[in-house]
CSV table of C-alpha atoms in Angstrom, one decimal:
chain,number,residue,atom,x,y,z
A,14,MET,CA,166.0,96.6,130.6
A,15,GLN,CA,165.0,98.6,133.6
A,16,VAL,CA,162.4,100.6,131.5
A,17,LYS,CA,160.8,97.1,130.2
A,18,ILE,CA,160.6,96.0,133.8
A,19,GLN,CA,158.8,99.1,134.9
A,20,GLU,CA,156.6,99.0,132.2
A,21,ASP,CA,155.7,95.2,132.9
A,22,ASN,CA,155.3,96.4,136.6
A,23,PHE,CA,152.7,99.0,135.8
A,24,LEU,CA,150.8,96.7,133.6
A,25,HIS,CA,150.6,93.9,136.2
A,26,ARG,CA,149.7,96.4,139.0
A,27,ASN,CA,146.8,97.9,136.9
A,28,ARG,CA,145.9,94.6,135.2
A,29,TYR,CA,142.4,94.4,136.8
A,30,THR,CA,141.6,98.0,135.8
A,31,ILE,CA,142.9,97.6,132.1
A,32,LYS,CA,140.7,94.3,132.0
A,33,GLY,CA,137.7,95.9,133.7
A,34,VAL,CA,138.0,98.8,131.1
A,35,ILE,CA,138.1,96.2,128.2
A,36,VAL,CA,135.0,94.2,129.4
A,37,GLY,CA,133.0,97.6,129.6
A,38,PHE,CA,133.9,98.4,126.1
A,39,LEU,CA,132.8,94.9,125.1
A,40,ILE,CA,129.3,95.5,126.9
A,41,LEU,CA,129.0,98.4,124.9
A,42,ILE,CA,129.8,96.7,121.7
A,43,MET,CA,127.2,94.1,122.6
A,44,LEU,CA,124.5,96.6,122.2
A,45,ILE,CA,124.7,96.3,118.4
A,46,PRO,CA,123.4,92.9,118.2
A,47,SER,CA,120.5,93.9,121.0
A,48,ALA,CA,119.6,97.0,118.7
A,49,PHE,CA,119.2,94.7,115.6
A,50,ILE,CA,117.1,92.2,117.8
A,51,MET,CA,114.9,94.9,118.8
A,52,ASN,CA,114.2,95.9,115.1
A,53,LEU,CA,113.5,92.3,114.4
A,54,VAL,CA,110.9,92.0,117.1
A,55,SER,CA,109.4,94.9,116.0
A,56,GLU,CA,109.4,93.7,112.4
A,57,ARG,CA,107.5,90.4,113.4
A,58,SER,CA,105.0,92.4,115.3
A,59,GLU,CA,104.2,94.6,112.4
A,60,ARG,CA,104.1,91.8,110.2
A,61,GLN,CA,101.5,90.3,112.7
A,62,GLN,CA,99.6,93.6,112.4
A,63,GLU,CA,99.6,93.4,108.6
A,64,VAL,CA,98.2,90.0,108.7
A,65,ALA,CA,95.3,91.3,111.1
A,66,LYS,CA,94.5,93.9,108.8
A,67,GLU,CA,94.5,91.6,105.9
A,68,VAL,CA,92.1,89.4,107.6
A,69,SER,CA,89.7,92.2,108.7
A,70,SER,CA,89.8,93.4,105.2
A,71,LYS,CA,88.1,90.2,104.1
A,72,TRP,CA,86.0,89.5,107.3
A,73,ALA,CA,85.1,92.9,108.7
A,74,GLY,CA,87.1,95.4,110.7
A,75,ALA,CA,86.4,96.8,114.1
A,76,GLN,CA,82.6,97.7,114.4
A,77,THR,CA,81.0,100.7,116.1
A,78,LEU,CA,77.3,100.8,116.2
A,79,THR,CA,75.6,104.4,116.4
A,80,GLY,CA,71.8,104.9,116.9
A,81,PRO,CA,69.2,104.8,115.6
A,82,LEU,CA,68.7,108.4,115.1
A,83,LEU,CA,65.5,110.1,113.7
A,84,VAL,CA,66.2,112.6,111.2
A,85,VAL,CA,63.6,115.1,109.8
A,86,PRO,CA,64.0,117.2,106.8
A,87,TYR,CA,62.7,121.0,107.5
A,88,SER,CA,62.8,124.0,105.4
A,89,GLU,CA,64.5,127.3,106.2
A,90,SER,CA,64.1,130.6,104.6
A,91,VAL,CA,66.7,132.9,104.1
A,92,GLN,CA,66.6,136.5,102.5
A,93,ASP,CA,69.6,137.4,100.5
A,94,LYS,CA,70.9,141.1,100.0
A,95,ASP,CA,68.7,141.6,97.0
A,96,GLY,CA,65.5,140.8,99.1
A,97,LYS,CA,65.0,137.6,97.1
A,98,ILE,CA,63.8,134.7,99.6
A,99,ASN,CA,65.9,131.3,99.3
A,100,VAL,CA,64.2,128.4,100.7
A,101,PHE,CA,67.0,125.6,102.0
A,102,GLU,CA,66.2,122.2,103.1
A,103,LYS,CA,68.1,120.9,106.3
A,104,PHE,CA,67.9,118.4,108.9
A,105,ALA,CA,66.7,118.1,112.4
A,106,TYR,CA,68.2,115.2,114.7
A,107,PHE,CA,66.4,113.7,117.4
A,108,LEU,CA,67.9,110.7,119.7
A,109,PRO,CA,66.1,108.1,121.5
A,110,GLU,CA,64.7,108.6,125.0
A,111,HIS,CA,65.5,105.1,125.8
A,112,LEU,CA,68.0,102.8,124.4
A,113,THR,CA,68.7,99.2,125.5
A,114,ILE,CA,71.2,97.0,123.8
A,115,ASN,CA,71.7,93.2,124.6
A,116,GLY,CA,74.0,91.1,122.7
A,117,LYS,CA,76.4,88.0,122.7
A,118,LEU,CA,79.8,88.2,121.1
A,119,GLN,CA,81.0,84.8,119.8
A,120,PRO,CA,84.8,85.1,119.1
A,121,GLU,CA,86.5,83.1,116.4
A,122,ILE,CA,90.3,82.5,115.9
A,123,ARG,CA,91.3,82.9,112.1
A,124,HIS,CA,94.9,81.3,111.3
A,125,ARG,CA,96.9,83.0,108.5
A,126,SER,CA,100.5,81.6,108.4
A,127,ILE,CA,101.9,81.4,111.9
A,128,PHE,CA,99.6,84.0,113.3
A,129,ASN,CA,96.3,84.0,114.9
A,130,ILE,CA,94.1,86.6,114.6
A,131,ALA,CA,90.8,87.1,116.6
A,132,VAL,CA,87.4,87.8,114.9
A,133,TYR,CA,83.9,87.8,116.3
A,134,LYS,CA,80.4,87.3,115.4
A,135,SER,CA,77.5,88.8,117.3
A,136,ASP,CA,73.9,88.6,117.8
A,137,ILE,CA,72.5,92.0,119.1
A,138,THR,CA,68.9,93.2,119.9
A,139,ILE,CA,68.5,96.9,119.8
A,140,GLN,CA,65.3,98.5,121.4
A,141,GLY,CA,64.0,101.8,122.6
A,142,ASP,CA,61.7,104.4,122.2
A,143,PHE,CA,61.5,108.2,120.8
A,144,ALA,CA,59.9,110.8,122.8
A,145,PRO,CA,57.2,113.0,120.8
A,146,LEU,CA,58.7,115.2,118.4
A,147,ASN,CA,59.0,119.0,119.5
A,148,ALA,CA,59.7,121.1,116.5
A,149,ASP,CA,58.6,124.4,118.5
A,150,LYS,CA,62.0,123.6,120.9
A,151,LEU,CA,64.1,123.9,117.8
A,152,ASN,CA,62.2,126.8,116.5
A,153,ILE,CA,60.8,124.9,113.5
A,154,ALA,CA,57.4,126.2,112.1
A,155,LYS,CA,55.0,123.3,111.9
A,156,ALA,CA,54.7,124.2,108.1
A,157,ASP,CA,58.4,123.6,107.6
A,158,PHE,CA,58.9,120.7,109.7
A,159,HIS,CA,58.8,117.7,107.0
A,160,ALA,CA,57.9,114.7,109.3
A,161,ASP,CA,56.3,112.7,106.3
A,162,ARG,CA,59.9,112.4,104.8
A,163,ALA,CA,61.5,111.5,108.1
A,164,PHE,CA,64.2,108.6,107.9
A,165,ILE,CA,65.9,106.4,110.6
A,166,CYS,CA,69.6,106.4,110.5
A,167,MET,CA,72.0,104.0,112.1
A,168,GLY,CA,75.8,103.8,112.0
A,169,ILE,CA,77.6,100.8,111.2
A,170,ASN,CA,81.5,101.0,110.6
A,171,ASP,CA,81.9,97.8,108.3
A,172,PHE,CA,78.9,96.9,105.9
A,173,ARG,CA,80.9,93.7,105.3
A,174,GLY,CA,80.0,92.7,108.7
A,175,ILE,CA,76.2,92.6,108.2
A,176,GLU,CA,75.3,88.8,107.8
A,177,GLU,CA,71.5,89.2,107.0
A,178,GLN,CA,68.7,91.6,105.8
A,179,LEU,CA,68.5,94.6,108.6
A,180,ASN,CA,65.1,95.4,109.6
A,181,ILE,CA,63.6,97.9,112.2
A,182,ARG,CA,60.3,97.1,113.8
A,183,TRP,CA,58.5,100.7,114.1
A,184,ASN,CA,55.7,100.2,116.6
A,185,ASP,CA,53.4,97.9,114.4
A,186,SER,CA,55.3,98.2,111.3
A,187,SER,CA,58.4,96.9,109.9
A,188,TYR,CA,60.9,98.7,107.5
A,189,THR,CA,63.9,97.5,105.8
A,190,PHE,CA,67.3,99.4,106.1
A,191,ASN,CA,69.2,100.3,102.7
A,192,ALA,CA,72.9,101.1,102.6
A,193,GLY,CA,73.9,104.8,102.9
A,194,VAL,CA,72.9,107.7,104.9
A,195,PRO,CA,71.0,110.7,103.2
A,196,ASP,CA,73.0,113.1,105.4
A,197,ASP,CA,76.3,112.4,106.7
A,198,ALA,CA,76.7,115.5,109.1
A,199,VAL,CA,76.3,113.0,112.2
A,200,ILE,CA,76.8,109.5,110.8
A,201,THR,CA,79.3,109.0,107.9
A,202,ASN,CA,78.9,105.3,107.5
A,203,GLY,CA,75.6,103.8,108.1
A,204,VAL,CA,72.3,102.3,106.9
A,205,ASN,CA,68.7,104.3,106.5
A,206,THR,CA,65.2,103.8,106.1
A,207,ALA,CA,62.1,106.1,105.3
A,208,ILE,CA,59.6,106.5,108.2
A,209,ASN,CA,56.6,108.4,107.4
A,210,LEU,CA,55.3,110.2,110.5
A,211,ASN,CA,52.0,111.6,110.5
A,212,GLU,CA,50.6,114.3,113.1
A,213,GLU,CA,49.6,111.4,115.4
A,214,ALA,CA,52.8,109.7,115.3
A,215,ILE,CA,54.6,113.0,115.8
A,216,ALA,CA,52.7,113.5,119.1
A,217,LYS,CA,53.3,110.1,120.8
A,218,ILE,CA,56.0,107.6,121.8
A,219,ASN,CA,57.4,105.5,119.1
A,220,ARG,CA,58.9,102.3,120.0
A,221,PHE,CA,61.3,100.3,117.7
A,222,THR,CA,63.1,97.2,117.9
A,223,ILE,CA,66.3,96.1,115.7
A,224,GLN,CA,67.7,92.6,115.3
A,225,LEU,CA,71.2,92.6,113.9
A,226,ARG,CA,73.9,89.9,113.3
A,227,LEU,CA,77.2,91.2,112.9
A,228,ARG,CA,80.7,90.4,112.3
A,229,GLY,CA,83.8,92.2,113.2
A,230,SER,CA,87.3,92.1,114.3
A,231,GLU,CA,89.3,93.1,117.4
A,232,ARG,CA,86.7,95.5,118.9
A,233,LEU,CA,82.9,96.2,119.1
A,234,ALA,CA,81.8,99.6,120.3
A,235,PHE,CA,78.5,101.3,120.9
A,236,THR,CA,77.6,105.1,120.9
A,237,PRO,CA,75.4,106.1,123.8
A,238,VAL,CA,72.7,108.1,122.0
A,239,GLY,CA,69.9,107.3,124.3
A,240,LYS,CA,68.7,109.9,127.0
A,241,THR,CA,69.4,106.7,129.0
A,242,THR,CA,71.5,104.1,127.3
A,243,GLU,CA,71.8,100.6,128.8
A,244,VAL,CA,74.2,97.9,127.2
A,245,HIS,CA,74.5,94.2,128.3
A,246,PHE,CA,76.9,92.1,126.7
A,247,SER,CA,78.4,88.7,127.3
A,248,SER,CA,81.2,86.2,125.6
A,249,PRO,CA,83.1,83.3,126.3
A,250,TRP,CA,86.2,85.2,125.3
A,251,ALA,CA,88.3,85.3,128.6
A,252,ASN,CA,90.5,88.3,127.8
A,253,PRO,CA,88.3,91.4,127.3
A,254,LYS,CA,89.3,95.0,127.5
A,255,PHE,CA,86.8,97.4,128.5
A,256,ASP,CA,87.7,100.8,126.7
A,257,GLY,CA,86.3,104.0,125.2
A,258,SER,CA,84.6,106.9,127.1
A,259,PHE,CA,82.9,104.5,129.6
A,260,LEU,CA,83.6,101.6,131.8
A,261,PRO,CA,81.0,99.0,132.7
A,262,LEU,CA,78.6,100.1,135.5
A,263,ASN,CA,79.9,97.4,138.0
A,264,ILE,CA,83.2,95.4,138.0
A,265,PRO,CA,82.7,93.0,135.0
A,266,GLU,CA,82.7,89.3,135.7
A,267,VAL,CA,85.4,88.0,133.9
A,268,THR,CA,86.4,84.2,134.4
A,269,GLU,CA,88.2,81.6,132.2
A,270,THR,CA,84.9,80.9,130.6
A,271,GLY,CA,84.1,84.6,129.6
A,272,PHE,CA,82.8,87.6,130.6
A,273,ASP,CA,79.3,89.4,131.3
A,274,ALA,CA,79.5,93.2,131.2
A,275,ASP,CA,76.8,96.0,131.7
A,276,TRP,CA,76.7,99.7,131.1
A,277,LYS,CA,74.4,102.4,132.0
A,278,ILE,CA,75.0,105.9,130.4
A,279,GLN,CA,73.0,109.1,131.1
A,280,HIS,CA,72.5,112.0,128.5
A,281,LEU,CA,74.5,114.2,131.2
A,282,ASN,CA,77.5,112.2,130.7
A,283,ARG,CA,78.2,113.3,127.0
A,284,ASN,CA,78.6,116.6,125.5
A,285,TYR,CA,75.5,116.5,123.1
A,286,PRO,CA,71.9,117.1,123.4
A,287,GLN,CA,68.8,114.9,122.6
A,288,SER,CA,67.9,117.1,119.6
A,289,TRP,CA,69.4,119.8,117.6
A,290,LYS,CA,69.5,121.4,114.2
A,291,ASN,CA,72.2,123.5,112.5
A,292,GLU,CA,75.1,122.0,114.5
A,293,LYS,CA,78.0,119.2,114.0
A,294,TYR,CA,78.4,117.4,117.3
A,295,ASN,CA,81.3,114.6,117.2
A,296,ILE,CA,79.0,111.9,118.9
A,297,ALA,CA,81.7,109.1,118.0
A,298,ALA,CA,84.1,110.7,120.6
A,299,SER,CA,81.5,109.3,123.2
A,300,ASP,CA,81.8,105.6,122.2
A,301,PHE,CA,82.7,102.6,124.5
A,302,GLY,CA,82.9,98.9,124.2
A,303,ILE,CA,84.9,95.8,124.1
A,304,THR,CA,88.4,94.9,122.5
A,305,LEU,CA,89.3,91.2,122.1
A,306,LEU,CA,92.9,91.0,123.6
A,307,GLN,CA,95.2,88.1,122.6
A,308,PRO,CA,95.7,85.7,125.6
A,309,VAL,CA,99.4,86.0,125.1
A,310,ASP,CA,101.4,88.9,123.2
A,311,SER,CA,104.6,87.4,122.9
A,312,TYR,CA,106.0,90.1,121.0
A,313,SER,CA,105.3,92.6,123.5
A,314,LYS,CA,107.0,90.2,126.1
A,315,THR,CA,109.9,89.5,123.9
A,316,MET,CA,110.4,93.2,123.3
A,317,ARG,CA,110.5,93.7,127.2
A,318,SER,CA,112.9,91.0,127.8
A,319,VAL,CA,115.1,92.5,125.1
A,320,LYS,CA,115.2,96.0,126.9
A,321,TYR,CA,117.0,94.2,129.7
A,322,ALA,CA,119.4,92.7,127.3
A,323,ILE,CA,122.2,95.2,128.4
A,324,LEU,CA,121.5,94.6,132.2
A,325,PHE,CA,121.8,91.0,131.5
A,326,ILE,CA,125.2,91.0,129.5
A,327,ALA,CA,126.6,93.3,131.9
A,328,LEU,CA,125.9,91.1,134.7
A,329,THR,CA,127.0,87.8,133.0
A,330,PHE,CA,130.4,89.8,131.8
A,331,GLY,CA,130.7,91.1,135.4
A,332,LEU,CA,130.6,87.5,136.9
A,333,TYR,CA,133.0,86.3,134.5
A,334,PHE,CA,135.2,88.9,135.5
A,335,PHE,CA,135.3,88.3,139.0
A,336,VAL,CA,135.6,84.7,138.4
A,337,GLU,CA,138.5,85.4,136.1
A,338,ILE,CA,140.1,87.6,138.9
A,339,LEU,CA,139.4,84.9,141.8
A,340,GLN,CA,140.4,82.0,139.8
A,341,LYS,CA,143.6,83.7,138.4
A,342,THR,CA,142.7,82.4,135.0
A,343,ALA,CA,142.6,84.8,132.0
A,344,VAL,CA,139.5,85.2,129.7
A,345,HIS,CA,140.3,86.5,126.1
A,346,PRO,CA,138.1,89.3,125.1
A,347,VAL,CA,137.0,87.2,122.1
A,348,GLN,CA,135.7,84.7,124.4
A,349,TYR,CA,133.7,87.3,126.1
A,350,VAL,CA,132.4,88.2,122.9
A,351,LEU,CA,131.2,84.7,122.2
A,352,ILE,CA,129.5,84.7,125.7
A,353,GLY,CA,127.6,87.9,124.6
A,354,LEU,CA,126.7,86.4,121.3
A,355,ALA,CA,125.2,83.4,123.1
A,356,LEU,CA,123.2,85.7,125.2
A,357,SER,CA,122.2,87.6,122.3
A,358,ILE,CA,121.1,84.5,120.4
A,359,PHE,CA,119.0,83.8,123.5
A,360,TYR,CA,116.2,86.4,122.4
A,361,THR,CA,116.3,85.2,118.5
A,362,LEU,CA,115.6,81.9,119.9
A,363,LEU,CA,112.8,83.3,122.3
A,364,LEU,CA,111.1,85.4,119.5
A,365,SER,CA,111.1,82.4,116.8
A,366,ILE,CA,109.7,79.6,119.4
A,367,SER,CA,107.2,81.8,120.9
A,368,GLU,CA,105.6,82.4,117.6
A,369,TYR,CA,104.8,78.4,117.6
A,370,VAL,CA,104.3,77.7,121.4
A,371,ARG,CA,103.3,79.7,124.4
A,372,PHE,CA,105.7,82.4,125.5
A,373,ASN,CA,106.3,80.8,128.8
A,374,ILE,CA,107.5,77.5,127.4
A,375,ALA,CA,109.6,79.2,124.8
A,376,TYR,CA,111.2,81.1,127.4
A,377,ALA,CA,111.9,78.0,129.3
A,378,ILE,CA,113.4,76.0,126.2
A,379,ALA,CA,115.6,79.3,125.3
A,380,THR,CA,116.8,79.7,128.7
A,381,THR,CA,117.6,75.8,129.0
A,382,ALA,CA,119.5,76.0,125.9
A,383,THR,CA,121.6,79.1,126.6
A,384,VAL,CA,122.4,78.0,130.1
A,385,LEU,CA,123.6,74.6,129.1
A,386,LEU,CA,125.6,76.1,126.1
A,387,ILE,CA,127.4,78.8,128.5
A,388,THR,CA,127.9,76.4,131.4
A,389,LEU,CA,129.7,74.0,129.0
A,390,TYR,CA,131.7,76.7,127.5
A,391,THR,CA,132.7,77.9,131.2
A,392,LYS,CA,133.7,74.2,131.9
A,393,GLY,CA,136.0,74.6,129.0
A,394,LEU,CA,137.6,78.0,130.0
A,395,PHE,CA,138.2,77.2,133.7
A,396,ASN,CA,138.3,73.3,133.5
A,397,LYS,CA,136.4,73.0,136.7
A,398,TRP,CA,132.8,71.6,137.1
A,399,LYS,CA,132.4,73.3,140.3
A,400,ILE,CA,132.5,76.7,138.7
A,401,ALA,CA,130.9,75.8,135.7
A,402,LEU,CA,127.7,74.6,137.6
A,403,LEU,CA,127.9,77.4,140.0
A,404,PHE,CA,128.0,80.0,136.8
A,405,GLY,CA,125.3,77.8,135.2
A,406,GLY,CA,123.2,78.3,138.4
A,407,LEU,CA,123.7,81.9,138.6
A,408,LEU,CA,122.8,82.4,135.1
A,409,ALA,CA,119.4,80.2,135.5
A,410,MET,CA,118.9,82.7,138.7
A,411,LEU,CA,119.2,85.7,136.3
A,412,TYR,CA,116.9,84.4,133.7
A,413,SER,CA,114.3,83.6,136.3
A,414,PHE,CA,114.6,87.0,137.6
A,415,ILE,CA,114.4,88.9,134.3
A,416,PHE,CA,111.3,86.2,133.6
A,417,ILE,CA,109.5,87.4,136.9
A,418,LEU,CA,110.1,91.2,135.7
A,419,ILE,CA,108.6,90.7,132.3
A,420,GLN,CA,105.8,89.0,133.8
A,421,LEU,CA,105.0,91.7,136.4
A,422,GLN,CA,103.4,95.1,135.4
A,423,ASP,CA,103.1,97.7,138.1
A,424,GLY,CA,105.4,95.9,140.5
A,425,ALA,CA,108.1,95.5,137.8
A,426,LEU,CA,110.0,98.4,139.1
A,427,LEU,CA,110.0,97.8,142.9
A,428,PHE,CA,110.8,94.1,142.3
A,429,GLY,CA,113.8,95.1,139.7
A,430,SER,CA,115.0,97.7,142.1
A,431,ILE,CA,115.3,95.4,145.3
A,432,GLY,CA,116.9,92.5,143.2
A,433,LEU,CA,119.6,95.0,141.9
A,434,PHE,CA,120.3,96.3,145.1
A,435,ILE,CA,120.9,92.8,146.5
A,436,LEU,CA,123.1,91.8,143.3
A,437,ILE,CA,125.2,95.0,144.0
A,438,ALA,CA,125.5,94.2,147.7
A,439,ILE,CA,126.6,90.7,147.0
A,440,ILE,CA,129.2,92.2,144.3
A,441,MET,CA,130.5,94.8,146.8
A,442,TYR,CA,130.9,92.0,149.4
A,443,TYR,CA,132.9,89.5,147.4
A,444,SER,CA,135.1,92.3,145.8
A,445,ARG,CA,136.0,93.9,148.9
A,446,LYS,CA,139.5,92.4,149.4
A,447,ILE,CA,140.4,92.2,145.7
A,448,ASP,CA,143.8,94.2,145.2
A,449,TRP,CA,142.6,96.6,142.5
A,450,TYR,CA,145.8,98.8,142.7
A,451,GLY,CA,148.2,95.9,142.6
A,452,LYS,CA,149.7,97.0,146.1
A,453,ASN,CA,150.7,93.3,146.7
A,454,ALA,CA,152.3,92.8,143.2
A,455,ILE,CA,155.8,91.5,143.3
A,456,PRO,CA,158.1,93.4,141.3
A,457,GLY,CA,159.5,91.5,138.5
A,458,LYS,CA,156.8,89.2,138.4
A,459,ALA,CA,154.5,91.0,136.2
A,460,ASN,CA,153.8,88.0,134.0
A,461,VAL,CA,149.9,87.8,134.2
A,462,ALA,CA,148.5,88.0,130.7
A,463,LEU,CA,146.3,90.7,130.1
A,464,SER,CA,144.1,89.0,127.7
């Protein structure tokens, strides 16, 4: 009998410690549904990307315009070990002296299932000129330089985006482009047209103009092949991302009604010359352009909120633990699990609702539903509206705190650290008088439930 009383006294004195360990274990257990929810968010995000690829495959993918380039065949004689002379045909490449691209990008939203996919149409004018061709600079003899078989190449990623017959105005003549490129050392996907250059044309500046109507998805980019490349583009899309090797010359004007952006790139800003032969340059690495961002990426925000799930569950369980101690009302571990599941279901609500409405509205709906559920459940546990409403208010504050963290980018760490510091300070203040060691426990009265 004496041993039983001593055991009861030990359990009574250490009941808070034991319950704290149980609550901590339950917090770790609740990581399991959080992990499943993160996988679910990833699956939905991947599904959206699959739908975007499907739409792009039927409309046209991301487009990159390269050129035009002037390609001239030349003959190169090589003597083999037997003294025999072999003649090979190779290509010399010439880039424009000046290249100006002006265009307007018109976005469209295509709906597939519950997903919205951004595509675009664009009207583009490409103008510029080629300097007189200097074959001597490339160590090509005049007799080996076949300018009469020259051709113009222009790189276009996805031919499905070409809406109309594509022509080039070359000085006073007009030529029609054909699909494919005779030489893919520089441009792997594109169009070409033959240009017959006589001696007079070789020695003068040749001007060109190309009118192009092009469809695409997500991104439109350009390769700065001109000795001086200038690009001006505008669009009613209010959420552009300027990416690639070069940013706009000045801060782009981006408003709710769209954007205007200008680039100016010099040949010294890139790693390839204006003319060459027998070399391969990765000119695509110097491209730059515009990416159409979706106004609200609900999946990335939902994923960020799920990453705070362990913090949210720990704080909520901690609040319940302190209320349990202060009110001297036992909360069973199963009840903690039910509360944790309610907190986890918040994220599935947020994910599913945000696929139909704006993320902020979805967050408000999911928060309201979860706070009401847990508030009513708390009323049932402690049988006091004051505690239930206080708990509901604290939950609403926590959800608001997490919402602000989700919205912030660079300041999230600072704001979160300050918020957690204040929260820990409050917990330390209100827990300072709790008898953790049970020093004031009355022997023989160890009848408080551990559950």
